[in-house]
Amino acid sequence: MMSRPPPGTRGAYRAFHALPTRWKDNDEYGHMNNAEYLSLFDTAVSLWQMENGITLRGPDALRLLVVETGCRYHEEAGFPDLIHAGLRVGHLGRSSLRFEIGLFRNDADRACTEGFFTQVLTGPDGRPTPLPDDLRALFQTLVL
């Protein structure tokens, strides 16, 4: 049997967003549907990017494409929990970065769920392109 790493704590993350759960997030078993966790990851990363001046839509938008994602569940969450999504950057490469996200139920200090999104900056041709220095510096603020 593989041993699993224990859930991370709030102190292991650099930025937070509070995201309320909704009634529709629950599945037939009364806990949050698996797809909703990935939606929370995406929302937290997108909100942080927009708050930090990264344009996600329109002609000036950066093409940060998700190329890999994953999720590890530690305990159930569901409506009416208030989820606090913690963010950090676990890897910062030449044209890519790995956002790591911890979801914390209400006032809990240990993550109920942890996951990641790997994003690659692409040019108009769809090929990876180096992260500009100002963008790299911004992402560096989330590296522990």
Tab-separated table of C-alpha atoms in Angstrom:
chain	number	residue	atom	x	y	z
A	1	MET	CA	0.000	0.000	0.000
A	2	MET	CA	1.309	3.446	-0.958
A	3	SER	CA	1.556	5.976	1.820
A	4	ARG	CA	-0.147	9.259	1.119
A	5	PRO	CA	1.312	12.586	2.128
A	6	PRO	CA	-0.701	14.237	4.898
A	7	PRO	CA	-2.918	17.207	4.055
A	8	GLY	CA	-1.156	20.548	3.822
A	9	THR	CA	-1.875	23.356	6.246
A	10	ARG	CA	-2.834	26.948	5.528
A	11	GLY	CA	0.728	28.026	6.312
A	12	ALA	CA	1.933	26.117	3.232
A	13	TYR	CA	0.077	28.495	0.869
A	14	ARG	CA	0.784	32.124	-0.101
A	15	ALA	CA	-2.555	33.634	-1.198
A	16	PHE	CA	-6.201	32.822	-0.411
A	17	HIS	CA	-9.651	33.252	-1.929
A	18	ALA	CA	-12.913	32.485	-0.126
A	19	LEU	CA	-15.300	30.569	-2.391
A	20	PRO	CA	-18.791	29.597	-1.177
A	21	THR	CA	-20.150	26.204	-2.091
A	22	ARG	CA	-23.588	26.015	-3.677
A	23	TRP	CA	-26.481	23.596	-3.281
A	24	LYS	CA	-25.930	22.346	-6.835
A	25	ASP	CA	-22.322	21.365	-5.978
A	26	ASN	CA	-23.516	18.410	-3.894
A	27	ASP	CA	-24.028	14.999	-5.444
A	28	GLU	CA	-26.503	12.298	-4.518
A	29	TYR	CA	-24.345	11.264	-1.541
A	30	GLY	CA	-24.517	14.746	0.010
A	31	HIS	CA	-20.924	15.770	-0.644
A	32	MET	CA	-19.379	17.919	-3.328
A	33	ASN	CA	-19.212	16.421	-6.804
A	34	ASN	CA	-15.636	15.670	-7.963
A	35	ALA	CA	-15.862	18.036	-10.946
A	36	GLU	CA	-16.683	20.945	-8.620
A	37	TYR	CA	-13.278	20.665	-6.930
A	38	LEU	CA	-11.539	21.309	-10.262
A	39	SER	CA	-13.891	24.218	-10.893
A	40	LEU	CA	-12.866	25.734	-7.549
A	41	PHE	CA	-9.186	25.301	-8.473
A	42	ASP	CA	-9.758	27.069	-11.791
A	43	THR	CA	-11.762	29.884	-10.176
A	44	ALA	CA	-9.135	30.528	-7.479
A	45	VAL	CA	-6.254	30.638	-9.983
A	46	SER	CA	-8.207	32.861	-12.398
A	47	LEU	CA	-9.242	35.296	-9.639
A	48	TRP	CA	-5.651	35.606	-8.428
A	49	GLN	CA	-4.410	36.187	-11.975
A	50	MET	CA	-7.032	38.870	-12.672
A	51	GLU	CA	-6.414	40.607	-9.313
A	52	ASN	CA	-2.741	40.770	-10.242
A	53	GLY	CA	-3.317	42.404	-13.615
A	54	ILE	CA	-3.142	39.345	-15.857
A	55	THR	CA	-5.574	39.785	-18.736
A	56	LEU	CA	-7.442	36.524	-19.362
A	57	ARG	CA	-9.940	37.620	-22.033
A	58	GLY	CA	-9.895	39.821	-25.097
A	59	PRO	CA	-7.230	40.815	-27.612
A	60	ASP	CA	-4.546	41.489	-24.957
A	61	ALA	CA	-5.145	38.223	-23.099
A	62	LEU	CA	-2.245	35.971	-22.246
A	63	ARG	CA	-2.664	32.429	-23.525
A	64	LEU	CA	-1.931	30.494	-20.325
A	65	LEU	CA	-3.210	27.045	-21.214
A	66	VAL	CA	-3.813	24.269	-18.693
A	67	VAL	CA	-1.867	21.223	-19.874
A	68	GLU	CA	-2.113	19.009	-16.789
A	69	THR	CA	-4.234	18.843	-13.659
A	70	GLY	CA	-4.593	16.571	-10.649
A	71	CYS	CA	-6.452	16.263	-7.375
A	72	ARG	CA	-6.033	14.423	-4.052
A	73	TYR	CA	-8.970	14.184	-1.655
A	74	HIS	CA	-8.385	14.094	2.093
A	75	GLU	CA	-11.936	14.584	3.407
A	76	GLU	CA	-15.364	15.501	2.103
A	77	ALA	CA	-16.631	19.019	1.550
A	78	GLY	CA	-20.049	20.187	0.453
A	79	PHE	CA	-22.791	22.757	0.749
A	80	PRO	CA	-22.948	24.907	2.865
A	81	ASP	CA	-19.151	24.957	3.448
A	82	LEU	CA	-17.182	28.113	2.779
A	83	ILE	CA	-14.031	26.990	0.983
A	84	HIS	CA	-10.792	28.927	1.367
A	85	ALA	CA	-8.591	28.180	-1.640
A	86	GLY	CA	-4.891	28.549	-0.892
A	87	LEU	CA	-2.476	29.107	-3.786
A	88	ARG	CA	1.229	28.624	-4.285
A	89	VAL	CA	3.549	27.985	-7.218
A	90	GLY	CA	5.331	24.661	-6.880
A	91	HIS	CA	7.394	24.952	-10.066
A	92	LEU	CA	8.308	27.914	-12.244
A	93	GLY	CA	9.836	26.939	-15.574
A	94	ARG	CA	10.864	28.762	-18.736
A	95	SER	CA	7.368	28.866	-20.270
A	96	SER	CA	5.296	26.990	-17.695
A	97	LEU	CA	4.323	26.979	-14.040
A	98	ARG	CA	2.539	24.658	-11.679
A	99	PHE	CA	-0.120	26.233	-9.476
A	100	GLU	CA	-0.771	24.157	-6.366
A	101	ILE	CA	-4.106	24.675	-4.657
A	102	GLY	CA	-5.279	23.640	-1.205
A	103	LEU	CA	-8.980	23.774	-0.361
A	104	PHE	CA	-9.821	24.393	3.305
A	105	ARG	CA	-13.332	23.921	4.719
A	106	ASN	CA	-14.574	26.831	6.810
A	107	ASP	CA	-11.961	27.473	9.547
A	108	ALA	CA	-10.022	24.209	9.155
A	109	ASP	CA	-6.227	24.460	9.123
A	110	ARG	CA	-5.738	21.215	7.168
A	111	ALA	CA	-6.705	20.963	3.504
A	112	CYS	CA	-9.699	18.803	2.645
A	113	THR	CA	-8.467	18.617	-0.951
A	114	GLU	CA	-5.234	19.504	-2.739
A	115	GLY	CA	-4.560	19.748	-6.429
A	116	PHE	CA	-2.573	21.402	-9.163
A	117	PHE	CA	-2.841	23.071	-12.564
A	118	THR	CA	0.157	23.210	-14.861
A	119	GLN	CA	-0.110	26.130	-17.255
A	120	VAL	CA	2.012	26.921	-20.319
A	121	LEU	CA	2.277	30.369	-21.876
A	122	THR	CA	1.738	30.058	-25.624
A	123	GLY	CA	2.078	32.511	-28.473
A	124	PRO	CA	-0.425	33.138	-31.273
A	125	ASP	CA	0.933	30.038	-33.044
A	126	GLY	CA	0.019	27.853	-30.050
A	127	ARG	CA	3.676	27.045	-29.284
A	128	PRO	CA	5.226	27.558	-25.818
A	129	THR	CA	6.849	30.948	-25.361
A	130	PRO	CA	9.077	32.172	-22.492
A	131	LEU	CA	7.401	33.892	-19.561
A	132	PRO	CA	8.175	37.647	-19.653
A	133	ASP	CA	10.294	38.880	-16.728
A	134	ASP	CA	7.437	40.867	-15.144
A	135	LEU	CA	5.127	37.845	-15.269
A	136	ARG	CA	7.853	35.580	-13.873
A	137	ALA	CA	8.394	38.046	-10.997
A	138	LEU	CA	4.656	38.037	-10.239
A	139	PHE	CA	4.486	34.233	-10.177
A	140	GLN	CA	7.623	34.165	-8.012
A	141	THR	CA	5.610	35.856	-5.218
A	142	LEU	CA	3.675	32.581	-4.829
A	143	VAL	CA	6.757	30.354	-4.562
A	144	LEU	CA	7.405	29.213	-0.984
